[in-house]
Short mmCIF file of C-alpha atoms in Angstrom, two decimals:
data_model
loop_
_atom_site.label_atom_id
_atom_site.label_comp_id
_atom_site.label_asym_id
_atom_site.label_seq_id
_atom_site.Cartn_x
_atom_site.Cartn_y
_atom_site.Cartn_z
CA MET Y 1 209.49 110.01 270.71
CA THR Y 2 205.75 110.19 270.02
CA GLY Y 3 204.05 108.09 267.37
CA ALA Y 4 203.52 111.17 265.20
CA ARG Y 5 207.21 112.02 265.36
CA VAL Y 6 208.19 108.46 264.52
CA ALA Y 7 205.90 108.61 261.49
CA ARG Y 8 207.50 111.84 260.31
CA TRP Y 9 211.01 110.45 260.66
CA LEU Y 10 210.01 107.28 258.79
CA CYS Y 11 208.65 109.46 256.01
CA LEU Y 12 211.94 111.35 255.77
CA ALA Y 13 213.82 108.05 255.74
CA ALA Y 14 211.69 106.92 252.82
CA LEU Y 15 212.57 110.09 250.98
CA ALA Y 16 216.22 109.43 251.63
CA ALA Y 17 215.86 106.14 249.78
CA CYS Y 18 215.47 108.31 246.68
CA ALA Y 19 218.71 110.11 247.50
CA MET Y 20 220.27 112.21 244.79
CA SER Y 21 217.15 112.00 242.61
CA THR Y 22 217.51 114.36 239.64
CA GLY Y 23 214.33 113.42 237.78
CA VAL Y 24 210.78 113.92 239.00
CA PRO Y 25 210.57 112.23 242.42
CA TYR Y 26 207.95 109.49 242.50
CA ARG Y 27 205.86 111.16 245.18
CA MET Y 28 205.70 114.38 243.13
CA ARG Y 29 204.69 112.89 239.78
CA ALA Y 30 201.00 113.34 240.51
CA TRP Y 31 201.70 117.06 240.96
CA ASN Y 32 203.35 117.37 237.54
CA ARG Y 33 200.48 116.73 235.12
CA ALA Y 34 199.52 119.07 232.31
CA PHE Y 35 197.15 121.93 233.04
CA PRO Y 36 195.75 124.55 230.61
CA PRO Y 37 197.64 127.84 230.79
CA TYR Y 38 195.49 130.93 231.32
CA ARG Y 39 195.47 134.59 232.28
CA VAL Y 40 194.93 134.94 236.02
CA ILE Y 41 194.53 138.70 236.30
CA GLY Y 42 196.17 141.74 234.76
CA ASN Y 43 199.54 140.74 233.26
CA ILE Y 44 199.84 137.54 235.34
CA PHE Y 45 199.52 134.20 233.54
CA TYR Y 46 199.47 130.67 234.93
CA VAL Y 47 201.90 128.40 233.04
CA GLY Y 48 202.41 125.62 235.59
CA THR Y 49 201.08 122.12 236.16
CA ASN Y 50 198.00 120.73 237.87
CA GLU Y 51 199.58 121.42 241.28
CA ILE Y 52 203.01 123.02 240.91
CA ALA Y 53 202.39 126.67 240.15
CA GLN Y 54 204.51 128.73 237.78
CA PHE Y 55 203.58 132.28 236.90
CA LEU Y 56 204.55 134.40 233.92
CA VAL Y 57 204.43 138.14 234.54
CA ALA Y 58 204.34 139.66 231.06
CA THR Y 59 205.75 143.11 230.31
CA PRO Y 60 206.59 145.10 227.14
CA ALA Y 61 210.30 144.68 227.93
CA GLY Y 62 210.21 140.90 228.35
CA HIS Y 63 208.83 138.66 231.03
CA ILE Y 64 209.35 137.46 234.59
CA LEU Y 65 208.94 133.78 235.44
CA ILE Y 66 208.32 132.69 239.01
CA ASP Y 67 209.73 129.17 239.52
CA SER Y 68 211.10 126.86 236.83
CA GLY Y 69 209.63 123.51 237.91
CA PHE Y 70 211.11 120.20 236.76
CA GLU Y 71 213.55 119.87 233.88
CA GLU Y 72 211.45 117.32 232.02
CA SER Y 73 208.54 119.78 232.02
CA VAL Y 74 210.41 122.64 230.35
CA PRO Y 75 209.09 121.77 226.84
CA ARG Y 76 205.55 121.95 228.23
CA LEU Y 77 206.42 125.20 230.03
CA ARG Y 78 207.65 126.63 226.73
CA ASP Y 79 204.40 125.59 225.05
CA ASN Y 80 202.32 127.09 227.85
CA VAL Y 81 204.09 130.43 227.53
CA GLN Y 82 203.43 130.41 223.79
CA LYS Y 83 199.79 129.44 224.27
CA VAL Y 84 199.15 132.57 226.36
CA GLY Y 85 200.66 134.65 223.58
CA TYR Y 86 204.30 135.16 224.51
CA ARG Y 87 207.75 133.90 223.55
CA PHE Y 88 209.56 131.65 226.01
CA GLU Y 89 212.83 133.19 224.82
CA ASP Y 90 211.64 136.61 226.01
CA ILE Y 91 211.79 135.58 229.68
CA LYS Y 92 214.29 138.05 231.13
CA ILE Y 93 214.12 137.35 234.86
CA LEU Y 94 213.71 134.05 236.73
CA LEU Y 95 212.56 134.25 240.35
CA SER Y 96 212.01 131.49 242.91
CA SER Y 97 209.55 130.94 245.72
CA HIS Y 98 211.98 128.68 247.55
CA ALA Y 99 214.84 126.29 246.83
CA HIS Y 100 213.19 122.88 246.66
CA ILE Y 101 213.44 120.50 243.72
CA ASP Y 102 209.86 120.95 242.45
CA HIS Y 103 210.38 124.70 242.09
CA VAL Y 104 214.00 125.17 240.99
CA GLN Y 105 215.22 121.96 239.36
CA ALA Y 106 214.95 123.51 235.88
CA HIS Y 107 216.57 126.83 236.79
CA ALA Y 108 219.85 126.07 235.01
CA LEU Y 109 218.05 124.83 231.89
CA VAL Y 110 215.69 127.82 231.70
CA ARG Y 111 218.60 130.19 232.24
CA ARG Y 112 220.54 128.50 229.43
CA LEU Y 113 217.61 128.54 226.99
CA THR Y 114 216.48 132.11 227.64
CA GLY Y 115 219.48 133.96 229.04
CA ALA Y 116 217.27 135.07 231.94
CA GLN Y 117 218.79 136.71 234.98
CA VAL Y 118 218.35 134.38 237.97
CA VAL Y 119 217.29 136.26 241.09
CA ALA Y 120 216.96 134.65 244.53
CA SER Y 121 217.15 135.48 248.20
CA SER Y 122 220.65 135.39 249.62
CA ALA Y 123 219.90 132.34 251.77
CA ASP Y 124 218.33 130.23 249.01
CA ALA Y 125 220.85 131.41 246.41
CA ALA Y 126 223.48 129.18 248.00
CA PHE Y 127 221.26 126.09 247.62
CA ILE Y 128 220.28 126.92 244.03
CA ALA Y 129 223.91 127.45 243.08
CA ALA Y 130 224.99 124.24 244.81
CA GLY Y 131 222.28 122.09 243.23
CA GLY Y 132 220.54 121.45 246.55
CA LYS Y 133 223.62 120.63 248.60
CA GLY Y 134 223.38 121.94 252.15
CA GLU Y 135 219.63 122.60 252.02
CA THR Y 136 218.19 122.17 255.49
CA VAL Y 137 215.50 119.58 254.65
CA PHE Y 138 216.48 117.62 251.54
CA ASP Y 139 220.29 117.72 251.48
CA GLY Y 140 221.29 114.21 250.45
CA VAL Y 141 217.76 113.40 249.30
CA TYR Y 142 217.27 115.50 246.16
CA GLU Y 143 219.66 117.40 243.96
CA TRP Y 144 219.44 119.36 240.73
CA PRO Y 145 221.87 120.87 238.20
CA PRO Y 146 223.67 123.75 239.92
CA CYS Y 147 222.53 127.13 238.64
CA PRO Y 148 224.40 130.41 238.98
CA VAL Y 149 222.44 133.13 240.76
CA ASP Y 150 222.96 136.45 239.02
CA ARG Y 151 221.43 138.65 241.69
CA GLN Y 152 220.75 138.10 245.38
CA VAL Y 153 217.94 140.03 247.07
CA GLY Y 154 217.20 140.91 250.65
CA ASP Y 155 213.99 141.80 252.43
CA GLY Y 156 212.21 144.66 250.67
CA ASP Y 157 214.37 144.58 247.55
CA GLN Y 158 212.57 145.13 244.28
CA VAL Y 159 212.78 143.56 240.84
CA SER Y 160 211.49 145.72 238.00
CA LEU Y 161 210.95 145.11 234.31
CA GLY Y 162 208.84 146.90 231.70
CA GLY Y 163 206.83 148.95 234.18
CA THR Y 164 206.12 146.05 236.57
CA THR Y 165 207.76 145.83 239.99
CA LEU Y 166 207.82 142.84 242.34
CA THR Y 167 208.94 143.19 245.95
CA ALA Y 168 210.74 140.44 247.87
CA HIS Y 169 209.60 139.68 251.41
CA LEU Y 170 211.86 137.19 253.14
CA THR Y 171 209.63 134.62 254.84
CA PRO Y 172 211.94 131.77 255.91
CA GLY Y 173 210.92 128.57 257.63
CA HIS Y 174 210.00 126.16 254.84
CA THR Y 175 213.50 126.97 253.57
CA ARG Y 176 216.01 129.45 254.95
CA GLY Y 177 215.39 131.77 252.03
CA ALA Y 178 211.73 131.24 251.19
CA THR Y 179 210.47 134.42 249.54
CA THR Y 180 207.01 135.92 249.29
CA TRP Y 181 206.77 138.10 246.19
CA THR Y 182 204.21 140.89 245.93
CA MET Y 183 203.13 143.21 243.13
CA GLN Y 184 200.16 145.24 241.97
CA VAL Y 185 197.94 144.69 238.96
CA THR Y 186 195.21 146.75 237.36
CA GLU Y 187 191.94 145.12 236.34
CA GLN Y 188 188.93 147.11 235.14
CA ARG Y 189 190.51 150.36 236.37
CA ARG Y 190 191.03 148.98 239.88
CA VAL Y 191 194.42 148.32 241.45
CA PHE Y 192 194.86 145.05 243.32
CA SER Y 193 197.63 143.84 245.62
CA VAL Y 194 198.95 140.39 244.63
CA VAL Y 195 200.71 137.96 246.96
CA PHE Y 196 202.73 135.01 245.60
CA PHE Y 197 202.94 132.80 248.70
CA PRO Y 198 205.88 130.33 249.01
CA SER Y 199 204.96 127.75 251.68
CA ALA Y 200 204.32 127.58 255.41
CA ASN Y 201 204.47 123.80 255.62
CA VAL Y 202 206.68 122.00 258.13
CA ASN Y 203 208.10 119.16 256.05
CA PRO Y 204 207.84 115.55 257.31
CA GLY Y 205 210.64 114.75 259.73
CA VAL Y 206 211.56 118.39 260.32
CA ARG Y 207 211.82 119.40 263.96
CA LEU Y 208 210.95 122.89 265.13
CA VAL Y 209 212.82 122.42 268.43
CA GLY Y 210 216.42 121.21 268.61
CA ASN Y 211 216.90 121.13 264.84
CA PRO Y 212 220.68 120.90 264.27
CA ARG Y 213 220.41 121.75 260.56
CA TYR Y 214 218.22 124.79 261.17
CA PRO Y 215 218.34 125.87 264.84
CA GLU Y 216 216.38 129.10 264.27
CA ILE Y 217 213.54 127.52 262.28
CA ALA Y 218 210.78 128.20 264.82
CA ALA Y 219 211.76 131.83 265.26
CA ASP Y 220 211.94 132.26 261.49
CA PHE Y 221 208.46 130.82 261.03
CA GLU Y 222 207.09 133.12 263.73
CA ARG Y 223 208.55 136.19 262.02
CA SER Y 224 207.25 134.98 258.67
CA PHE Y 225 203.71 134.61 259.97
CA ALA Y 226 203.91 138.17 261.29
CA THR Y 227 204.96 139.30 257.81
CA TRP Y 228 202.22 137.34 256.05
CA LYS Y 229 199.53 138.71 258.35
CA ALA Y 230 200.70 142.29 257.71
CA LEU Y 231 200.80 142.06 253.91
CA PRO Y 232 197.93 143.63 251.97
CA CYS Y 233 196.42 140.96 249.74
CA ASP Y 234 193.59 141.12 247.23
CA VAL Y 235 194.80 138.39 244.86
CA PHE Y 236 196.05 135.24 246.62
CA LEU Y 237 198.41 133.04 244.58
CA ALA Y 238 200.94 130.45 245.76
CA ASP Y 239 203.54 127.95 244.61
CA HIS Y 240 201.10 125.02 244.84
CA GLY Y 241 197.63 125.27 243.37
CA PRO Y 242 195.78 123.58 246.26
CA PHE Y 243 197.05 126.25 248.67
CA TYR Y 244 194.77 128.81 247.04
CA SER Y 245 192.03 126.54 245.58
CA MET Y 246 193.34 127.05 242.08
CA GLN Y 247 191.24 124.39 240.35
CA GLU Y 248 187.96 125.67 241.78
CA LYS Y 249 188.80 129.29 240.99
CA TYR Y 250 189.97 128.37 237.48
CA ASP Y 251 186.68 126.58 236.83
CA ARG Y 252 184.74 129.64 237.96
CA LEU Y 253 186.93 131.95 235.87
CA ARG Y 254 186.31 129.79 232.78
CA ALA Y 255 182.58 129.93 233.47
CA GLY Y 256 182.70 133.73 233.39
CA ALA Y 257 182.35 134.43 237.10
CA THR Y 258 182.61 138.05 238.18
CA PRO Y 259 184.40 139.51 239.96
CA ASN Y 260 187.55 137.58 239.14
CA PRO Y 261 187.57 134.53 241.50
CA PHE Y 262 191.27 134.99 242.19
CA ILE Y 263 190.43 138.19 244.03
CA ASP Y 264 190.18 136.50 247.41
CA PRO Y 265 191.44 138.51 250.40
CA GLN Y 266 189.36 136.46 252.82
CA GLY Y 267 190.79 133.22 251.45
CA TYR Y 268 194.30 134.54 252.00
CA ARG Y 269 193.62 135.51 255.61
CA ARG Y 270 191.95 132.19 256.29
CA PHE Y 271 194.83 130.22 254.76
CA VAL Y 272 197.47 132.09 256.77
CA ALA Y 273 195.48 131.66 260.00
CA GLU Y 274 195.08 127.92 259.43
CA ALA Y 275 198.76 127.50 258.53
CA GLU Y 276 199.81 129.40 261.65
CA GLN Y 277 197.56 127.21 263.80
CA LYS Y 278 199.15 124.04 262.37
CA PHE Y 279 202.60 125.47 263.04
CA SER Y 280 201.67 126.44 266.61
CA ASP Y 281 200.21 123.01 267.29
CA GLU Y 282 203.38 121.33 266.02
CA LEU Y 283 205.63 123.62 268.03
CA ARG Y 284 203.56 122.99 271.17
CA SER Y 285 203.77 119.23 270.69
CA GLU Y 286 207.57 119.36 270.58
CA ARG Y 287 208.02 121.46 273.69
#
């Protein structure tokens, strides 16, 4: 085993020392600080933290929330939704980028408080409903309150509310059911394609070759990269702010930059290319 692989397995062992953590894991606390909510573009609003992204898609018939975050942050999430001019209780649909604790721990609580319909990919629905049990990376490391999944979606399925439609693109690898959501928005009479990117990271300790928990992980990642490269993208958003340079773009937006800084097709292509290169390098090192 190479030194790099040993380091990754030691990292996973350290995570296991926090087994069955239901609060905010220590290593994720720095991601969970308050951040001002704001309108991103069209009917999309940012209501997440400094690094863990949550998006409110507002419609006349109620709203769609992408990712619930941590339970302890739900009061702040409620406040953020209100600060951008909407009622938390009017969230009708709760989507997920992927079934990891920093994105779905509060699913059950948000569902209970709002009555929202929980929608997830078929693969990740099992992990959400089981509170993290069986998940291919963090089973036995993190758990969360089990949350019923009201609707399971497959590749190409659509979720519609109040004239807005999001399309699910199954892009597994980071989790078995990681989902890239896409939609269109109109800004200044122009229509833009929006991509909500889940993650392309290979978690510490995860093997791409000979992985008994997820034997098809490498093939899934390869198919996902093909999907990501084929998607039209004008507005690049993701489940973690640093993926799409959120802070820098937010600062420019606040300063009145035009066009909207979140319109960044080149940034999307560059990010996907760099993520694919990291994946390929890791896969090559294991073979």
